[in-house]
Amino acid sequence: MFSKKADLSNNPKLDTERIPAHIAIIMDGNGRWAQARHLPRVAGHKQGMQTVKTVTMAASDLGVKVLTLYAFSTENWKRPNDEVSYLMQLPIRFFKTFVPDLVAHNVRVMVMGDISRLPGATQQAVKDAITDTSKCTGMILNFALNYGSRDEIVRAVKSIATEVQTGQLSPNNITEQTVSDHLMSSPLGSLADPDLLIRTSGEERISNFLLWQIAYSEFVFTDTYWPDFDGQALQKAIIEFQGRHRRFGGLKNN
Ligand code: FPP
């Protein structure tokens, strides 16, 4: 079902030689998608899970190297218990049905966030997916699960402070790279910083996502609710990215 390659031919504006290496997505609008159909909010999350499958395959086919998806934030615990419970079941359902497709497409699963607070069965499903795809060398599908960027930065600061306290690190030797190396995205190495950040549903804010890593990311906001997002919408966002001039603080032509 997911073996069909993303059709690149129907979008002549897309430059397949300049696909962003790391795309991060704030998947928003599941609740409003459901509400518009007089369905319970969780129906939006269920459809959102299908979109994760579609977009994962589209990104992999396009040659994206890392796709980071904001699946559950440290603030999402504030939602009603039944919605949180449903969201906790989703990774189990997702990996149960989808790991064979991921392996077939050489996609490796990684996770950033404190998964120790997730229910045992959810933790196990996540760990199994990481193990089962650990030999895949293609795109990294990186889930932010119980992730919050301020929490991530606090943990990094504590860890750096401990290294200073124990004499392993001198304060004078702390660099931007030191901070990057202590963040949850450090296993991604040189690909840790997204080139493109997409947020769906018309909201235009960052919501505690990758605050350090998006310093020079290009942002694309779309009104489309996440359950309606698809491979074509991804290509459209990439085309918008390709029209931007990234200067990283320098001048246009240097
Ligand atoms: C935001 O929409 C969405 C979430 C908080 C959950 C995102 C989760 C998924 C898309 C499914 C994840 C799938 C896996 C495999 C982990 P919202 O509920 O805030 O929407 P609203 O703003 O319209 O209410």
mmCIF file of C-alpha atoms and ligand atoms in Angstrom:
data_model
loop_
_atom_site.group_PDB
_atom_site.id
_atom_site.type_symbol
_atom_site.label_atom_id
_atom_site.label_comp_id
_atom_site.label_asym_id
_atom_site.label_seq_id
_atom_site.Cartn_x
_atom_site.Cartn_y
_atom_site.Cartn_z
ATOM 1 C CA MET A 1 0.000 0.000 0.000
ATOM 2 C CA PHE A 2 2.847 2.367 0.776
ATOM 3 C CA SER A 3 5.294 1.031 -1.768
ATOM 4 C CA LYS A 4 4.241 3.533 -4.435
ATOM 5 C CA LYS A 5 6.932 6.180 -4.846
ATOM 6 C CA ALA A 6 5.906 9.800 -4.354
ATOM 7 C CA ASP A 7 5.079 11.108 -7.814
ATOM 8 C CA LEU A 8 7.674 13.805 -8.401
ATOM 9 C CA SER A 9 6.861 14.230 -12.074
ATOM 10 C CA ASN A 10 3.603 16.102 -11.433
ATOM 11 C CA ASN A 11 5.341 18.960 -9.702
ATOM 12 C CA PRO A 12 7.813 20.536 -12.090
ATOM 13 C CA LYS A 13 8.506 23.345 -9.624
ATOM 14 C CA LEU A 14 10.133 20.920 -7.193
ATOM 15 C CA ASP A 15 13.937 20.810 -7.401
ATOM 16 C CA THR A 16 14.709 17.209 -6.476
ATOM 17 C CA GLU A 17 18.387 18.150 -6.078
ATOM 18 C CA ARG A 18 17.612 20.582 -3.222
ATOM 19 C CA ILE A 19 15.428 18.616 -0.865
ATOM 20 C CA PRO A 20 15.824 19.823 2.755
ATOM 21 C CA ALA A 21 17.852 17.239 4.679
ATOM 22 C CA HIS A 22 15.922 17.621 7.937
ATOM 23 C CA ILE A 23 12.221 18.466 8.025
ATOM 24 C CA ALA A 24 10.447 18.946 11.357
ATOM 25 C CA ILE A 25 6.661 19.091 11.588
ATOM 26 C CA ILE A 26 4.294 20.384 14.263
ATOM 27 C CA MET A 27 1.280 18.214 13.434
ATOM 28 C CA ASP A 28 -1.610 20.445 14.492
ATOM 29 C CA GLY A 29 -5.337 20.543 13.819
ATOM 30 C CA ASN A 30 -6.448 16.985 14.551
ATOM 31 C CA GLY A 31 -9.133 18.184 16.989
ATOM 32 C CA ARG A 32 -10.516 20.822 14.610
ATOM 33 C CA TRP A 33 -10.508 18.322 11.724
ATOM 34 C CA ALA A 34 -12.677 16.003 13.830
ATOM 35 C CA GLN A 35 -14.883 18.810 15.144
ATOM 36 C CA ALA A 36 -15.613 19.955 11.582
ATOM 37 C CA ARG A 37 -16.961 16.445 10.924
ATOM 38 C CA HIS A 38 -18.917 16.224 14.198
ATOM 39 C CA LEU A 39 -16.582 13.476 15.327
ATOM 40 C CA PRO A 40 -14.845 13.062 18.700
ATOM 41 C CA ARG A 41 -11.384 14.661 18.887
ATOM 42 C CA VAL A 42 -9.703 11.265 19.004
ATOM 43 C CA ALA A 43 -11.031 10.520 15.500
ATOM 44 C CA GLY A 44 -8.761 13.349 14.376
ATOM 45 C CA HIS A 45 -5.787 11.749 16.097
ATOM 46 C CA LYS A 46 -6.612 8.394 14.477
ATOM 47 C CA GLN A 47 -6.693 9.998 11.031
ATOM 48 C CA GLY A 48 -3.566 11.951 11.985
ATOM 49 C CA MET A 49 -1.786 8.653 12.527
ATOM 50 C CA GLN A 50 -2.650 7.627 8.957
ATOM 51 C CA THR A 51 -1.209 10.928 7.765
ATOM 52 C CA VAL A 52 2.015 10.143 9.635
ATOM 53 C CA LYS A 53 2.307 6.985 7.512
ATOM 54 C CA THR A 54 1.576 8.816 4.246
ATOM 55 C CA VAL A 55 3.960 11.680 4.960
ATOM 56 C CA THR A 56 6.715 9.370 6.201
ATOM 57 C CA MET A 57 6.688 7.493 2.903
ATOM 58 C CA ALA A 58 6.463 10.682 0.845
ATOM 59 C CA ALA A 59 9.426 12.211 2.705
ATOM 60 C CA SER A 60 11.462 9.030 2.381
ATOM 61 C CA ASP A 61 10.738 8.823 -1.359
ATOM 62 C CA LEU A 62 11.807 12.452 -1.798
ATOM 63 C CA GLY A 63 15.175 11.755 -0.167
ATOM 64 C CA VAL A 64 14.637 13.576 3.116
ATOM 65 C CA LYS A 65 17.276 12.391 5.596
ATOM 66 C CA VAL A 66 15.517 13.184 8.891
ATOM 67 C CA LEU A 67 11.797 13.693 9.510
ATOM 68 C CA THR A 68 11.089 14.879 13.064
ATOM 69 C CA LEU A 69 7.438 14.753 14.129
ATOM 70 C CA TYR A 70 6.081 16.444 17.271
ATOM 71 C CA ALA A 71 3.786 13.664 18.483
ATOM 72 C CA PHE A 72 3.350 14.485 22.187
ATOM 73 C CA SER A 73 4.666 17.467 24.095
ATOM 74 C CA THR A 74 5.511 17.815 27.787
ATOM 75 C CA GLU A 75 2.466 20.126 27.940
ATOM 76 C CA ASN A 76 0.043 17.629 26.334
ATOM 77 C CA TRP A 77 -0.399 15.875 29.723
ATOM 78 C CA LYS A 78 -2.769 18.761 30.569
ATOM 79 C CA ARG A 79 -5.380 17.324 28.155
ATOM 80 C CA PRO A 80 -8.341 15.255 29.422
ATOM 81 C CA ASN A 81 -7.314 11.793 30.635
ATOM 82 C CA ASP A 82 -9.190 9.917 27.933
ATOM 83 C CA GLU A 83 -7.490 11.933 25.171
ATOM 84 C CA VAL A 84 -4.054 11.406 26.752
ATOM 85 C CA SER A 85 -4.783 7.656 27.036
ATOM 86 C CA TYR A 86 -5.752 7.550 23.370
ATOM 87 C CA LEU A 87 -2.615 9.415 22.321
ATOM 88 C CA MET A 88 -0.543 6.947 24.373
ATOM 89 C CA GLN A 89 -2.093 4.037 22.442
ATOM 90 C CA LEU A 90 -1.260 5.533 19.051
ATOM 91 C CA PRO A 91 2.445 4.629 18.950
ATOM 92 C CA ILE A 92 1.501 1.032 19.805
ATOM 93 C CA ARG A 93 -1.020 0.875 16.951
ATOM 94 C CA PHE A 94 1.264 2.733 14.588
ATOM 95 C CA PHE A 95 4.327 0.543 15.073
ATOM 96 C CA LYS A 96 2.314 -2.694 15.203
ATOM 97 C CA THR A 97 0.959 -2.067 11.714
ATOM 98 C CA PHE A 98 3.756 -0.073 10.173
ATOM 99 C CA VAL A 99 7.189 -1.379 11.195
ATOM 100 C CA PRO A 100 7.342 -3.857 8.256
ATOM 101 C CA ASP A 101 6.715 -0.965 5.828
ATOM 102 C CA LEU A 102 9.367 1.111 7.576
ATOM 103 C CA VAL A 103 11.912 -1.717 7.285
ATOM 104 C CA ALA A 104 10.940 -2.289 3.639
ATOM 105 C CA HIS A 105 11.667 1.399 2.991
ATOM 106 C CA ASN A 106 14.896 1.326 5.010
ATOM 107 C CA VAL A 107 13.488 3.892 7.489
ATOM 108 C CA ARG A 108 15.020 3.999 10.964
ATOM 109 C CA VAL A 109 12.962 5.035 13.990
ATOM 110 C CA MET A 110 14.455 7.286 16.659
ATOM 111 C CA VAL A 111 12.835 9.109 19.561
ATOM 112 C CA MET A 112 13.587 12.295 21.456
ATOM 113 C CA GLY A 113 11.880 13.002 24.780
ATOM 114 C CA ASP A 114 11.508 11.410 28.196
ATOM 115 C CA ILE A 115 9.753 8.164 27.336
ATOM 116 C CA SER A 116 10.120 6.851 30.907
ATOM 117 C CA ARG A 117 6.851 8.638 31.799
ATOM 118 C CA LEU A 118 4.879 6.848 29.082
ATOM 119 C CA PRO A 119 2.790 3.750 29.918
ATOM 120 C CA GLY A 120 4.859 0.526 29.928
ATOM 121 C CA ALA A 121 3.253 -0.878 26.759
ATOM 122 C CA THR A 122 3.908 2.373 24.875
ATOM 123 C CA GLN A 123 7.526 2.435 26.001
ATOM 124 C CA GLN A 124 7.933 -1.168 24.877
ATOM 125 C CA ALA A 125 6.393 -0.495 21.445
ATOM 126 C CA VAL A 126 8.753 2.451 20.961
ATOM 127 C CA LYS A 127 11.811 0.483 22.075
ATOM 128 C CA ASP A 128 10.861 -2.459 19.828
ATOM 129 C CA ALA A 129 10.449 -0.152 16.824
ATOM 130 C CA ILE A 130 13.861 1.406 17.502
ATOM 131 C CA THR A 131 15.441 -2.050 17.736
ATOM 132 C CA ASP A 132 13.574 -3.509 14.750
ATOM 133 C CA THR A 133 14.660 -0.649 12.478
ATOM 134 C CA SER A 134 18.143 -0.132 13.938
ATOM 135 C CA LYS A 135 19.888 -1.561 10.864
ATOM 136 C CA CYS A 136 17.996 0.678 8.429
ATOM 137 C CA THR A 137 20.269 3.211 6.770
ATOM 138 C CA GLY A 138 17.737 5.417 4.956
ATOM 139 C CA MET A 139 15.602 8.210 6.357
ATOM 140 C CA ILE A 140 15.421 8.670 10.140
ATOM 141 C CA LEU A 141 11.856 8.985 11.409
ATOM 142 C CA ASN A 142 12.413 10.881 14.636
ATOM 143 C CA PHE A 143 9.422 11.096 16.988
ATOM 144 C CA ALA A 144 9.334 13.813 19.643
ATOM 145 C CA LEU A 145 7.415 12.016 22.392
ATOM 146 C CA ASN A 146 6.928 13.618 25.797
ATOM 147 C CA TYR A 147 9.308 16.222 24.435
ATOM 148 C CA GLY A 148 9.589 19.872 25.412
ATOM 149 C CA SER A 149 12.443 22.078 24.335
ATOM 150 C CA ARG A 150 12.742 23.964 27.632
ATOM 151 C CA ASP A 151 12.881 20.632 29.471
ATOM 152 C CA GLU A 152 15.549 19.500 26.996
ATOM 153 C CA ILE A 153 17.604 22.655 27.584
ATOM 154 C CA VAL A 154 17.305 22.359 31.393
ATOM 155 C CA ARG A 155 18.549 18.764 31.194
ATOM 156 C CA ALA A 156 21.452 19.846 28.974
ATOM 157 C CA VAL A 157 22.415 22.661 31.363
ATOM 158 C CA LYS A 158 22.336 20.258 34.335
ATOM 159 C CA SER A 159 24.483 17.752 32.502
ATOM 160 C CA ILE A 160 27.030 20.407 31.451
ATOM 161 C CA ALA A 161 27.075 21.805 35.024
ATOM 162 C CA THR A 162 27.795 18.323 36.382
ATOM 163 C CA GLU A 163 30.694 17.918 33.956
ATOM 164 C CA VAL A 164 32.093 21.262 35.116
ATOM 165 C CA GLN A 165 31.588 20.324 38.777
ATOM 166 C CA THR A 166 33.423 17.013 38.349
ATOM 167 C CA GLY A 167 36.270 18.686 36.486
ATOM 168 C CA GLN A 168 35.615 16.985 33.133
ATOM 169 C CA LEU A 169 34.873 20.308 31.442
ATOM 170 C CA SER A 170 36.187 23.826 31.878
ATOM 171 C CA PRO A 171 33.624 26.677 31.554
ATOM 172 C CA ASN A 172 35.993 28.360 29.080
ATOM 173 C CA ASN A 173 35.668 25.381 26.772
ATOM 174 C CA ILE A 174 31.863 25.506 26.571
ATOM 175 C CA THR A 175 30.864 26.256 22.985
ATOM 176 C CA GLU A 176 27.673 26.132 20.927
ATOM 177 C CA GLN A 177 28.734 22.611 19.945
ATOM 178 C CA THR A 178 28.923 21.650 23.649
ATOM 179 C CA VAL A 179 25.287 22.679 24.073
ATOM 180 C CA SER A 180 24.207 20.853 20.878
ATOM 181 C CA ASP A 181 26.025 17.743 22.056
ATOM 182 C CA HIS A 182 23.984 17.688 25.280
ATOM 183 C CA LEU A 183 20.575 18.059 23.641
ATOM 184 C CA MET A 184 18.245 15.148 22.857
ATOM 185 C CA SER A 185 18.871 15.715 19.151
ATOM 186 C CA SER A 186 22.612 14.995 19.503
ATOM 187 C CA PRO A 187 22.347 11.439 18.076
ATOM 188 C CA LEU A 188 21.405 13.106 14.762
ATOM 189 C CA GLY A 189 24.883 14.657 14.603
ATOM 190 C CA SER A 190 25.283 17.192 11.799
ATOM 191 C CA LEU A 191 21.611 16.709 10.851
ATOM 192 C CA ALA A 192 20.276 17.808 14.264
ATOM 193 C CA ASP A 193 19.063 21.228 13.118
ATOM 194 C CA PRO A 194 15.978 21.224 10.853
ATOM 195 C CA ASP A 195 16.309 23.002 7.526
ATOM 196 C CA LEU A 196 12.548 23.326 7.275
ATOM 197 C CA LEU A 197 9.929 23.535 10.028
ATOM 198 C CA ILE A 198 6.310 23.049 8.994
ATOM 199 C CA ARG A 199 3.278 23.735 11.199
ATOM 200 C CA THR A 200 -0.168 22.741 10.008
ATOM 201 C CA SER A 201 -3.621 24.121 10.936
ATOM 202 C CA GLY A 202 -3.017 27.854 10.572
ATOM 203 C CA GLU A 203 -1.396 28.373 13.980
ATOM 204 C CA GLU A 204 1.874 30.270 13.747
ATOM 205 C CA ARG A 205 3.853 29.525 16.894
ATOM 206 C CA ILE A 206 6.621 27.182 17.987
ATOM 207 C CA SER A 207 5.046 25.633 21.113
ATOM 208 C CA ASN A 208 8.267 24.633 22.863
ATOM 209 C CA PHE A 209 9.622 22.656 19.878
ATOM 210 C CA LEU A 210 13.361 22.482 19.085
ATOM 211 C CA LEU A 211 14.054 26.027 20.312
ATOM 212 C CA TRP A 212 17.831 25.708 19.992
ATOM 213 C CA GLN A 213 17.827 23.682 16.793
ATOM 214 C CA ILE A 214 15.557 25.994 14.730
ATOM 215 C CA ALA A 215 17.870 29.015 14.993
ATOM 216 C CA TYR A 216 18.256 29.099 11.188
ATOM 217 C CA SER A 217 15.353 26.923 10.036
ATOM 218 C CA GLU A 218 12.932 28.158 7.412
ATOM 219 C CA PHE A 219 9.311 28.145 8.633
ATOM 220 C CA VAL A 220 6.335 27.173 6.489
ATOM 221 C CA PHE A 221 2.855 27.538 7.975
ATOM 222 C CA THR A 222 -0.118 25.998 6.223
ATOM 223 C CA ASP A 223 -3.837 26.255 6.988
ATOM 224 C CA THR A 224 -4.314 22.557 6.206
ATOM 225 C CA TYR A 225 -5.265 20.461 9.228
ATOM 226 C CA TRP A 226 -2.796 17.647 9.854
ATOM 227 C CA PRO A 227 -5.211 14.803 8.888
ATOM 228 C CA ASP A 228 -5.582 16.454 5.445
ATOM 229 C CA PHE A 229 -1.835 16.970 4.936
ATOM 230 C CA ASP A 230 -0.273 14.615 2.376
ATOM 231 C CA GLY A 231 2.645 14.092 -0.007
ATOM 232 C CA GLN A 232 1.483 16.898 -2.303
ATOM 233 C CA ALA A 233 1.245 19.315 0.630
ATOM 234 C CA LEU A 234 4.739 18.268 1.680
ATOM 235 C CA GLN A 235 6.053 18.977 -1.810
ATOM 236 C CA LYS A 236 4.340 22.396 -1.747
ATOM 237 C CA ALA A 237 6.070 23.249 1.541
ATOM 238 C CA ILE A 238 9.414 22.126 0.109
ATOM 239 C CA ILE A 239 8.879 24.286 -2.991
ATOM 240 C CA GLU A 240 8.232 27.269 -0.694
ATOM 241 C CA PHE A 241 11.446 26.396 1.184
ATOM 242 C CA GLN A 242 13.341 26.235 -2.102
ATOM 243 C CA GLY A 243 12.202 29.764 -2.930
ATOM 244 C CA ARG A 244 13.784 31.173 0.216
ATOM 245 C CA HIS A 245 17.292 32.609 0.397
ATOM 246 C CA ARG A 246 19.015 31.193 3.447
ATOM 247 C CA ARG A 247 21.761 33.509 4.583
ATOM 248 C CA PHE A 248 22.566 32.195 8.070
ATOM 249 C CA GLY A 249 23.238 35.767 9.157
ATOM 250 C CA GLY A 250 25.536 36.535 6.221
ATOM 251 C CA LEU A 251 24.777 38.354 2.979
ATOM 252 C CA LYS A 252 22.818 36.941 0.047
ATOM 253 C CA ASN A 253 25.693 36.200 -2.301
ATOM 254 C CA ASN A 254 28.574 35.325 -0.018
HETATM 255 C C1 FPP B 1 -2.280 18.444 17.732
HETATM 256 O O1 FPP B 1 -3.594 18.584 17.284
HETATM 257 C C2 FPP B 1 -1.907 17.042 17.681
HETATM 258 C C3 FPP B 1 -1.446 16.327 18.727
HETATM 259 C C4 FPP B 1 -1.231 16.893 20.067
HETATM 260 C C5 FPP B 1 -1.158 14.906 18.584
HETATM 261 C C6 FPP B 1 -0.421 14.581 17.355
HETATM 262 C C7 FPP B 1 -0.466 13.141 17.139
HETATM 263 C C8 FPP B 1 -0.653 12.565 15.935
HETATM 264 C C9 FPP B 1 -0.786 13.312 14.703
HETATM 265 C C10 FPP B 1 -0.641 11.115 15.805
HETATM 266 C C11 FPP B 1 0.702 10.625 16.226
HETATM 267 C C12 FPP B 1 0.985 9.350 15.720
HETATM 268 C C13 FPP B 1 1.958 8.570 16.202
HETATM 269 C C14 FPP B 1 2.330 7.415 15.426
HETATM 270 C C15 FPP B 1 2.655 8.823 17.468
HETATM 271 P P1 FPP B 1 -4.677 19.142 18.276
HETATM 272 O O2 FPP B 1 -5.301 17.984 18.978
HETATM 273 O O3 FPP B 1 -4.063 20.143 19.197
HETATM 274 O O4 FPP B 1 -5.674 19.809 17.300
HETATM 275 P P2 FPP B 1 -6.552 21.116 17.578
HETATM 276 O O5 FPP B 1 -5.573 22.252 17.761
HETATM 277 O O6 FPP B 1 -7.364 21.258 16.328
HETATM 278 O O7 FPP B 1 -7.375 20.840 18.787
#
